[in-house]
PDB file of C-alpha atoms in Angstrom:
ATOM      1  CA  UNK A   8     -27.956  41.498  45.496  1.00  0.00           C
ATOM      2  CA  UNK A   9     -31.565  40.249  46.086  1.00  0.00           C
ATOM      3  CA  UNK A  10     -30.809  39.808  50.018  1.00  0.00           C
ATOM      4  CA  UNK A  11     -33.049  41.548  52.390  1.00  0.00           C
ATOM      5  CA  UNK A  12     -31.339  44.309  54.509  1.00  0.00           C
ATOM      6  CA  UNK A  13     -32.812  47.168  56.529  1.00  0.00           C
ATOM      7  CA  UNK A  14     -30.872  50.543  56.232  1.00  0.00           C
ATOM      8  CA  UNK A  15     -27.580  48.849  56.900  1.00  0.00           C
ATOM      9  CA  UNK A  16     -25.481  46.650  54.728  1.00  0.00           C
ATOM     10  CA  UNK A  17     -21.912  45.556  53.852  1.00  0.00           C
ATOM     11  CA  UNK A  18     -20.843  44.675  50.230  1.00  0.00           C
ATOM     12  CA  UNK A  19     -17.898  42.875  49.077  1.00  0.00           C
ATOM     13  CA  UNK A  20     -15.381  44.875  47.430  1.00  0.00           C
ATOM     14  CA  UNK A  21     -14.664  42.348  44.800  1.00  0.00           C
ATOM     15  CA  UNK A  22     -17.991  40.903  43.844  1.00  0.00           C
ATOM     16  CA  UNK A  23     -20.394  43.655  44.934  1.00  0.00           C
ATOM     17  CA  UNK A  24     -22.531  41.168  46.719  1.00  0.00           C
ATOM     18  CA  UNK A  25     -23.777  41.653  50.255  1.00  0.00           C
ATOM     19  CA  UNK A  26     -22.098  39.902  52.983  1.00  0.00           C
ATOM     20  CA  UNK A  27     -23.774  38.166  55.960  1.00  0.00           C
ATOM     21  CA  UNK A  28     -23.272  41.596  57.999  1.00  0.00           C
ATOM     22  CA  UNK A  29     -27.032  42.741  58.377  1.00  0.00           C
ATOM     23  CA  UNK A  30     -27.721  44.982  61.447  1.00  0.00           C
ATOM     24  CA  UNK A  31     -30.798  46.975  61.408  1.00  0.00           C
ATOM     25  CA  UNK A  32     -32.066  50.645  62.373  1.00  0.00           C
ATOM     26  CA  UNK A  33     -35.827  51.429  62.374  1.00  0.00           C
ATOM     27  CA  UNK A  34     -35.233  55.021  60.766  1.00  0.00           C
ATOM     28  CA  UNK A  35     -32.254  56.280  58.582  1.00  0.00           C
ATOM     29  CA  UNK A  36     -28.553  55.775  58.809  1.00  0.00           C
ATOM     30  CA  UNK A  37     -27.053  58.937  57.665  1.00  0.00           C
ATOM     31  CA  UNK A  38     -23.339  58.268  58.225  1.00  0.00           C
ATOM     32  CA  UNK A  39     -21.052  55.466  59.639  1.00  0.00           C
ATOM     33  CA  UNK A  40     -17.637  55.003  60.536  1.00  0.00           C
ATOM     34  CA  UNK A  41     -15.916  51.495  60.568  1.00  0.00           C
ATOM     35  CA  UNK A  42     -12.948  50.717  62.945  1.00  0.00           C
ATOM     36  CA  UNK A  43     -11.123  47.239  63.225  1.00  0.00           C
ATOM     37  CA  UNK A  44     -13.677  45.776  65.510  1.00  0.00           C
ATOM     38  CA  UNK A  45     -16.835  48.151  65.409  1.00  0.00           C
ATOM     39  CA  UNK A  46     -19.055  50.187  62.985  1.00  0.00           C
ATOM     40  CA  UNK A  47     -20.436  53.402  64.529  1.00  0.00           C
ATOM     41  CA  UNK A  48     -23.792  54.739  63.074  1.00  0.00           C
ATOM     42  CA  UNK A  49     -25.441  57.818  63.140  1.00  0.00           C
ATOM     43  CA  UNK A  50     -28.851  58.945  61.798  1.00  0.00           C
ATOM     44  CA  UNK A  51     -32.495  59.356  62.781  1.00  0.00           C
ATOM     45  CA  UNK A  52     -33.769  56.270  64.530  1.00  0.00           C
ATOM     46  CA  UNK A  53     -35.035  55.055  67.788  1.00  0.00           C
ATOM     47  CA  UNK A  54     -34.193  51.332  67.726  1.00  0.00           C
ATOM     48  CA  UNK A  55     -31.081  49.412  66.421  1.00  0.00           C
ATOM     49  CA  UNK A  56     -31.351  45.491  66.064  1.00  0.00           C
ATOM     50  CA  UNK A  57     -34.711  45.946  67.951  1.00  0.00           C
ATOM     51  CA  UNK A  58     -33.079  47.718  71.025  1.00  0.00           C
ATOM     52  CA  UNK A  59     -33.623  51.234  71.903  1.00  0.00           C
ATOM     53  CA  UNK A  60     -31.076  53.660  70.508  1.00  0.00           C
ATOM     54  CA  UNK A  61     -31.444  57.337  70.088  1.00  0.00           C
ATOM     55  CA  UNK A  62     -29.783  58.091  66.824  1.00  0.00           C
ATOM     56  CA  UNK A  63     -26.427  56.592  67.561  1.00  0.00           C
ATOM     57  CA  UNK A  64     -25.472  52.898  67.786  1.00  0.00           C
ATOM     58  CA  UNK A  65     -22.433  50.799  67.340  1.00  0.00           C
ATOM     59  CA  UNK A  66     -22.343  47.083  65.870  1.00  0.00           C
ATOM     60  CA  UNK A  67     -19.549  44.628  65.983  1.00  0.00           C
ATOM     61  CA  UNK A  68     -17.938  44.466  62.635  1.00  0.00           C
ATOM     62  CA  UNK A  69     -17.757  40.898  62.270  1.00  0.00           C
ATOM     63  CA  UNK A  70     -21.350  39.915  63.351  1.00  0.00           C
ATOM     64  CA  UNK A  71     -23.484  43.041  63.192  1.00  0.00           C
ATOM     65  CA  UNK A  72     -24.367  42.305  66.965  1.00  0.00           C
ATOM     66  CA  UNK A  73     -25.414  45.664  68.625  1.00  0.00           C
ATOM     67  CA  UNK A  74     -22.949  46.747  71.491  1.00  0.00           C
ATOM     68  CA  UNK A  75     -23.678  48.562  74.742  1.00  0.00           C
ATOM     69  CA  UNK A  76     -22.410  51.793  73.292  1.00  0.00           C
ATOM     70  CA  UNK A  77     -25.394  54.051  73.526  1.00  0.00           C
ATOM     71  CA  UNK A  78     -25.047  58.019  73.801  1.00  0.00           C
ATOM     72  CA  UNK A  79     -28.525  59.533  72.952  1.00  0.00           C
ATOM     73  CA  UNK A  80     -29.391  62.575  71.203  1.00  0.00           C
ATOM     74  CA  UNK A  81     -32.774  64.451  70.842  1.00  0.00           C
ATOM     75  CA  UNK A  82     -32.480  64.866  67.145  1.00  0.00           C
ATOM     76  CA  UNK A  83     -30.766  63.676  63.973  1.00  0.00           C
ATOM     77  CA  UNK A  84     -26.985  62.787  63.706  1.00  0.00           C
ATOM     78  CA  UNK A  85     -25.814  63.970  60.220  1.00  0.00           C
ATOM     79  CA  UNK A  86     -22.213  63.198  60.539  1.00  0.00           C
ATOM     80  CA  UNK A  87     -19.725  61.144  62.745  1.00  0.00           C
ATOM     81  CA  UNK A  88     -16.074  60.527  62.618  1.00  0.00           C
ATOM     82  CA  UNK A  89     -13.756  58.734  64.921  1.00  0.00           C
ATOM     83  CA  UNK A  90     -10.284  59.978  66.529  1.00  0.00           C
ATOM     84  CA  UNK A  91      -9.345  57.632  69.238  1.00  0.00           C
ATOM     85  CA  UNK A  92     -10.465  57.796  72.235  1.00  0.00           C
ATOM     86  CA  UNK A  93     -13.409  59.753  71.055  1.00  0.00           C
ATOM     87  CA  UNK A  94     -16.355  59.318  68.440  1.00  0.00           C
ATOM     88  CA  UNK A  95     -17.138  63.007  67.149  1.00  0.00           C
ATOM     89  CA  UNK A  96     -20.756  63.582  66.099  1.00  0.00           C
ATOM     90  CA  UNK A  97     -22.768  66.335  64.538  1.00  0.00           C
ATOM     91  CA  UNK A  98     -26.230  67.200  63.498  1.00  0.00           C
ATOM     92  CA  UNK A  99     -29.469  68.930  64.338  1.00  0.00           C
ATOM     93  CA  UNK A 100     -29.553  67.953  68.084  1.00  0.00           C
ATOM     94  CA  UNK A 101     -29.484  70.196  70.867  1.00  0.00           C
ATOM     95  CA  UNK A 102     -29.369  67.758  73.821  1.00  0.00           C
ATOM     96  CA  UNK A 103     -26.805  64.668  74.335  1.00  0.00           C
ATOM     97  CA  UNK A 104     -27.875  62.370  77.042  1.00  0.00           C
ATOM     98  CA  UNK A 105     -30.209  65.184  78.127  1.00  0.00           C
ATOM     99  CA  UNK A 106     -27.490  67.815  78.597  1.00  0.00           C
ATOM    100  CA  UNK A 107     -27.235  70.955  76.250  1.00  0.00           C
ATOM    101  CA  UNK A 108     -24.935  70.015  73.487  1.00  0.00           C
ATOM    102  CA  UNK A 109     -25.636  72.301  70.201  1.00  0.00           C
ATOM    103  CA  UNK A 110     -24.855  70.542  67.093  1.00  0.00           C
ATOM    104  CA  UNK A 111     -21.437  68.783  67.918  1.00  0.00           C
ATOM    105  CA  UNK A 112     -20.245  66.636  70.583  1.00  0.00           C
ATOM    106  CA  UNK A 113     -18.176  63.515  71.405  1.00  0.00           C
ATOM    107  CA  UNK A 114     -18.415  60.266  73.281  1.00  0.00           C
ATOM    108  CA  UNK A 115     -15.727  57.911  74.322  1.00  0.00           C
ATOM    109  CA  UNK A 116     -15.483  55.199  71.799  1.00  0.00           C
ATOM    110  CA  UNK A 117     -15.479  52.315  74.279  1.00  0.00           C
ATOM    111  CA  UNK A 118     -17.762  53.419  77.083  1.00  0.00           C
ATOM    112  CA  UNK A 119     -20.064  55.850  75.444  1.00  0.00           C
ATOM    113  CA  UNK A 120     -19.554  58.407  78.013  1.00  0.00           C
ATOM    114  CA  UNK A 121     -20.221  61.818  76.703  1.00  0.00           C
ATOM    115  CA  UNK A 122     -17.415  64.662  77.059  1.00  0.00           C
ATOM    116  CA  UNK A 123     -18.218  67.332  79.702  1.00  0.00           C
ATOM    117  CA  UNK A 124     -16.463  69.708  77.579  1.00  0.00           C
ATOM    118  CA  UNK A 125     -18.736  72.012  75.218  1.00  0.00           C
ATOM    119  CA  UNK A 126     -17.204  71.873  71.684  1.00  0.00           C
ATOM    120  CA  UNK A 127     -19.638  74.660  70.397  1.00  0.00           C
ATOM    121  CA  UNK A 128     -21.149  77.609  72.493  1.00  0.00           C
ATOM    122  CA  UNK A 129     -24.088  76.526  74.401  1.00  0.00           C
ATOM    123  CA  UNK A 130     -26.919  78.023  72.971  1.00  0.00           C
ATOM    124  CA  UNK A 131     -29.317  76.285  75.505  1.00  0.00           C
ATOM    125  CA  UNK A 132     -31.667  75.235  72.801  1.00  0.00           C
ATOM    126  CA  UNK A 133     -33.123  71.898  72.141  1.00  0.00           C
ATOM    127  CA  UNK A 134     -32.380  72.481  68.432  1.00  0.00           C
ATOM    128  CA  UNK A 135     -28.922  73.364  67.121  1.00  0.00           C
ATOM    129  CA  UNK A 136     -28.749  76.571  65.337  1.00  0.00           C
ATOM    130  CA  UNK A 137     -25.578  75.672  63.280  1.00  0.00           C
ATOM    131  CA  UNK A 138     -24.222  72.238  62.768  1.00  0.00           C
ATOM    132  CA  UNK A 139     -21.944  69.978  60.877  1.00  0.00           C
ATOM    133  CA  UNK A 140     -23.372  68.075  57.913  1.00  0.00           C
ATOM    134  CA  UNK A 141     -19.779  66.385  57.367  1.00  0.00           C
ATOM    135  CA  UNK A 142     -16.958  65.539  59.693  1.00  0.00           C
ATOM    136  CA  UNK A 143     -13.533  64.184  58.523  1.00  0.00           C
ATOM    137  CA  UNK A 144     -10.524  63.254  60.866  1.00  0.00           C
ATOM    138  CA  UNK A 145      -7.181  63.578  59.385  1.00  0.00           C
ATOM    139  CA  UNK A 146      -4.130  63.084  61.629  1.00  0.00           C
ATOM    140  CA  UNK A 147      -5.012  65.101  64.789  1.00  0.00           C
ATOM    141  CA  UNK A 148      -7.259  67.532  63.149  1.00  0.00           C
ATOM    142  CA  UNK A 149     -11.213  67.024  62.938  1.00  0.00           C
ATOM    143  CA  UNK A 150     -12.676  69.064  60.164  1.00  0.00           C
ATOM    144  CA  UNK A 151     -16.244  70.025  60.178  1.00  0.00           C
ATOM    145  CA  UNK A 152     -18.317  71.482  57.369  1.00  0.00           C
ATOM    146  CA  UNK A 153     -21.868  72.420  57.508  1.00  0.00           C
ATOM    147  CA  UNK A 154     -24.096  75.301  58.439  1.00  0.00           C
ATOM    148  CA  UNK A 155     -22.804  78.238  60.362  1.00  0.00           C
ATOM    149  CA  UNK A 156     -21.014  76.659  63.385  1.00  0.00           C
ATOM    150  CA  UNK A 157     -19.827  78.731  66.648  1.00  0.00           C
ATOM    151  CA  UNK A 158     -16.961  76.876  68.388  1.00  0.00           C
ATOM    152  CA  UNK A 159     -16.258  77.740  71.901  1.00  0.00           C
ATOM    153  CA  UNK A 160     -13.002  79.483  71.263  1.00  0.00           C
ATOM    154  CA  UNK A 161     -13.451  81.063  67.807  1.00  0.00           C
ATOM    155  CA  UNK A 162     -16.074  82.232  65.495  1.00  0.00           C
ATOM    156  CA  UNK A 163     -16.152  80.037  62.351  1.00  0.00           C
ATOM    157  CA  UNK A 164     -18.558  80.220  59.520  1.00  0.00           C
ATOM    158  CA  UNK A 165     -19.297  76.905  57.290  1.00  0.00           C
ATOM    159  CA  UNK A 166     -16.149  75.053  58.020  1.00  0.00           C
ATOM    160  CA  UNK A 167     -13.957  74.615  61.005  1.00  0.00           C
ATOM    161  CA  UNK A 168     -11.075  72.681  62.513  1.00  0.00           C
ATOM    162  CA  UNK A 169     -10.684  71.133  65.875  1.00  0.00           C
ATOM    163  CA  UNK A 170      -7.652  69.663  67.421  1.00  0.00           C
ATOM    164  CA  UNK A 171      -8.608  66.024  68.515  1.00  0.00           C
ATOM    165  CA  UNK A 172      -6.141  65.830  71.395  1.00  0.00           C
ATOM    166  CA  UNK A 173      -6.571  69.228  73.002  1.00  0.00           C
ATOM    167  CA  UNK A 174     -10.402  69.698  71.693  1.00  0.00           C
ATOM    168  CA  UNK A 175      -9.480  73.377  71.044  1.00  0.00           C
ATOM    169  CA  UNK A 176     -10.534  74.881  67.771  1.00  0.00           C
ATOM    170  CA  UNK A 177      -7.740  75.713  65.421  1.00  0.00           C
ATOM    171  CA  UNK A 178      -7.171  79.261  64.159  1.00  0.00           C
ATOM    172  CA  UNK A 179      -8.367  78.012  60.717  1.00  0.00           C
ATOM    173  CA  UNK A 180     -11.190  80.022  59.238  1.00  0.00           C
ATOM    174  CA  UNK A 181     -11.456  80.113  55.430  1.00  0.00           C
ATOM    175  CA  UNK A 182     -14.242  82.717  54.563  1.00  0.00           C
ATOM    176  CA  UNK A 183     -17.182  81.530  52.763  1.00  0.00           C
ATOM    177  CA  UNK A 184     -20.505  83.140  51.730  1.00  0.00           C
ATOM    178  CA  UNK A 185     -23.375  81.004  51.050  1.00  0.00           C
ATOM    179  CA  UNK A 186     -25.905  78.186  52.301  1.00  0.00           C
ATOM    180  CA  UNK A 187     -23.639  75.242  53.336  1.00  0.00           C
ATOM    181  CA  UNK A 188     -20.633  73.108  53.082  1.00  0.00           C
ATOM    182  CA  UNK A 189     -21.747  69.729  52.858  1.00  0.00           C
ATOM    183  CA  UNK A 190     -18.515  67.511  51.885  1.00  0.00           C
ATOM    184  CA  UNK A 191     -14.816  67.179  52.697  1.00  0.00           C
ATOM    185  CA  UNK A 192     -11.581  65.348  51.418  1.00  0.00           C
ATOM    186  CA  UNK A 193      -8.054  66.034  52.424  1.00  0.00           C
ATOM    187  CA  UNK A 194      -4.864  65.124  50.191  1.00  0.00           C
ATOM    188  CA  UNK A 195      -1.550  66.272  51.339  1.00  0.00           C
ATOM    189  CA  UNK A 196      -1.781  70.033  52.613  1.00  0.00           C
ATOM    190  CA  UNK A 197      -5.096  70.368  50.705  1.00  0.00           C
ATOM    191  CA  UNK A 198      -8.582  70.568  52.145  1.00  0.00           C
ATOM    192  CA  UNK A 199     -11.205  70.162  49.333  1.00  0.00           C
ATOM    193  CA  UNK A 200     -14.525  71.390  50.162  1.00  0.00           C
ATOM    194  CA  UNK A 201     -17.907  70.914  48.494  1.00  0.00           C
ATOM    195  CA  UNK A 202     -21.304  72.598  48.991  1.00  0.00           C
ATOM    196  CA  UNK A 203     -23.193  75.660  48.020  1.00  0.00           C
ATOM    197  CA  UNK A 204     -21.090  78.517  48.682  1.00  0.00           C
ATOM    198  CA  UNK A 205     -19.280  81.712  47.308  1.00  0.00           C
ATOM    199  CA  UNK A 206     -15.410  82.374  47.881  1.00  0.00           C
ATOM    200  CA  UNK A 207     -13.341  85.619  48.060  1.00  0.00           C
ATOM    201  CA  UNK A 208     -11.301  84.826  45.103  1.00  0.00           C
ATOM    202  CA  UNK A 209     -14.271  84.775  42.831  1.00  0.00           C
ATOM    203  CA  UNK A 210     -14.974  88.378  42.155  1.00  0.00           C
ATOM    204  CA  UNK A 211     -18.327  88.123  40.207  1.00  0.00           C
ATOM    205  CA  UNK A 212     -20.321  87.069  43.176  1.00  0.00           C
ATOM    206  CA  UNK A 213     -21.158  83.564  41.721  1.00  0.00           C
ATOM    207  CA  UNK A 214     -21.675  80.586  43.961  1.00  0.00           C
ATOM    208  CA  UNK A 215     -19.415  77.769  43.416  1.00  0.00           C
ATOM    209  CA  UNK A 216     -19.702  74.115  44.558  1.00  0.00           C
ATOM    210  CA  UNK A 217     -16.030  73.235  44.907  1.00  0.00           C
ATOM    211  CA  UNK A 218     -12.958  74.975  46.526  1.00  0.00           C
ATOM    212  CA  UNK A 219      -9.486  74.055  47.611  1.00  0.00           C
ATOM    213  CA  UNK A 220      -7.902  75.525  50.877  1.00  0.00           C
ATOM    214  CA  UNK A 221      -4.429  75.406  52.541  1.00  0.00           C
ATOM    215  CA  UNK A 222      -4.759  72.969  55.803  1.00  0.00           C
ATOM    216  CA  UNK A 223      -2.652  75.211  57.572  1.00  0.00           C
ATOM    217  CA  UNK A 224      -3.131  78.924  56.609  1.00  0.00           C
ATOM    218  CA  UNK A 225      -6.788  78.568  55.413  1.00  0.00           C
ATOM    219  CA  UNK A 226      -5.911  80.490  52.295  1.00  0.00           C
ATOM    220  CA  UNK A 227      -7.891  79.532  49.021  1.00  0.00           C
ATOM    221  CA  UNK A 228      -6.009  77.896  46.053  1.00  0.00           C
ATOM    222  CA  UNK A 229      -6.794  79.153  42.336  1.00  0.00           C
ATOM    223  CA  UNK A 230      -8.644  75.879  41.924  1.00  0.00           C
ATOM    224  CA  UNK A 231     -12.282  76.765  41.155  1.00  0.00           C
ATOM    225  CA  UNK A 232     -13.982  73.827  38.907  1.00  0.00           C
ATOM    226  CA  UNK A 233     -17.319  75.405  37.983  1.00  0.00           C
ATOM    227  CA  UNK A 234     -20.168  73.096  39.350  1.00  0.00           C
ATOM    228  CA  UNK A 235     -23.653  72.972  40.954  1.00  0.00           C
ATOM    229  CA  UNK A 236     -23.966  71.798  44.750  1.00  0.00           C
ATOM    230  CA  UNK A 237     -21.535  69.255  45.766  1.00  0.00           C
ATOM    231  CA  UNK A 238     -22.643  66.563  48.266  1.00  0.00           C
ATOM    232  CA  UNK A 239     -19.864  64.108  48.230  1.00  0.00           C
ATOM    233  CA  UNK A 240     -15.984  64.393  47.657  1.00  0.00           C
ATOM    234  CA  UNK A 241     -13.001  61.853  47.641  1.00  0.00           C
ATOM    235  CA  UNK A 242      -9.416  62.864  46.778  1.00  0.00           C
ATOM    236  CA  UNK A 243      -6.382  60.857  45.789  1.00  0.00           C
ATOM    237  CA  UNK A 244      -2.859  62.330  45.364  1.00  0.00           C
ATOM    238  CA  UNK A 245      -3.909  63.075  41.861  1.00  0.00           C
ATOM    239  CA  UNK A 246      -7.687  63.240  41.226  1.00  0.00           C
ATOM    240  CA  UNK A 247     -10.689  64.594  43.216  1.00  0.00           C
ATOM    241  CA  UNK A 248     -14.078  62.550  42.596  1.00  0.00           C
ATOM    242  CA  UNK A 249     -17.249  64.620  43.110  1.00  0.00           C
ATOM    243  CA  UNK A 250     -20.895  64.115  43.485  1.00  0.00           C
ATOM    244  CA  UNK A 251     -23.724  66.296  43.698  1.00  0.00           C
ATOM    245  CA  UNK A 252     -26.257  68.539  41.592  1.00  0.00           C
ATOM    246  CA  UNK A 253     -24.722  69.231  38.205  1.00  0.00           C
TER     247      UNK A 253
END
């Protein structure tokens, strides 16, 4: 809309014009999650609104003012999602607030205090060996899609599900072959997955960019549009919208 904005902006749903909301980060914002009062942002940055922040920040939704919420990671945050009372975040980091947290962690949405509990097996490495590229909360479930992830109570591959209340991994483990899963959407009992992967019900060994999985059993549905790599998904009760390399 011709108005200066630095890596973050809010756009009016009706007019498409930017609103006065204009916080800033000095690097890149890769994901965000709005609540009624705050907008949580993850990415690769060292400052937010001119104040020190290490890849995570929270801004007031009405004014864009930076809040005191400030968990810190040593590398990029690629994905985040909120399931009260926690903000879950995933990415290429190996440390959160100086402690080993390989690729996935959570912080209290009010205080920023980081959970003591490990959500993935502690590799004691400053770089995550496998990490989410997308996080999605649905009811009491947190779905994660990315590169190979190793949750503390189960060995998942490219996708996993975590109970947001108990923080235990669910026994939900769709079997994929491939590079990564990058996008998630849920409609009813179906989890739609996007990325670059192979699925067991395709017998010719070809890679597909889309799949549909039962949210309870992890079984694949016979729904296999042929596409290239998928990087974005949204689902309604009747349609699935996709974006990617095709």
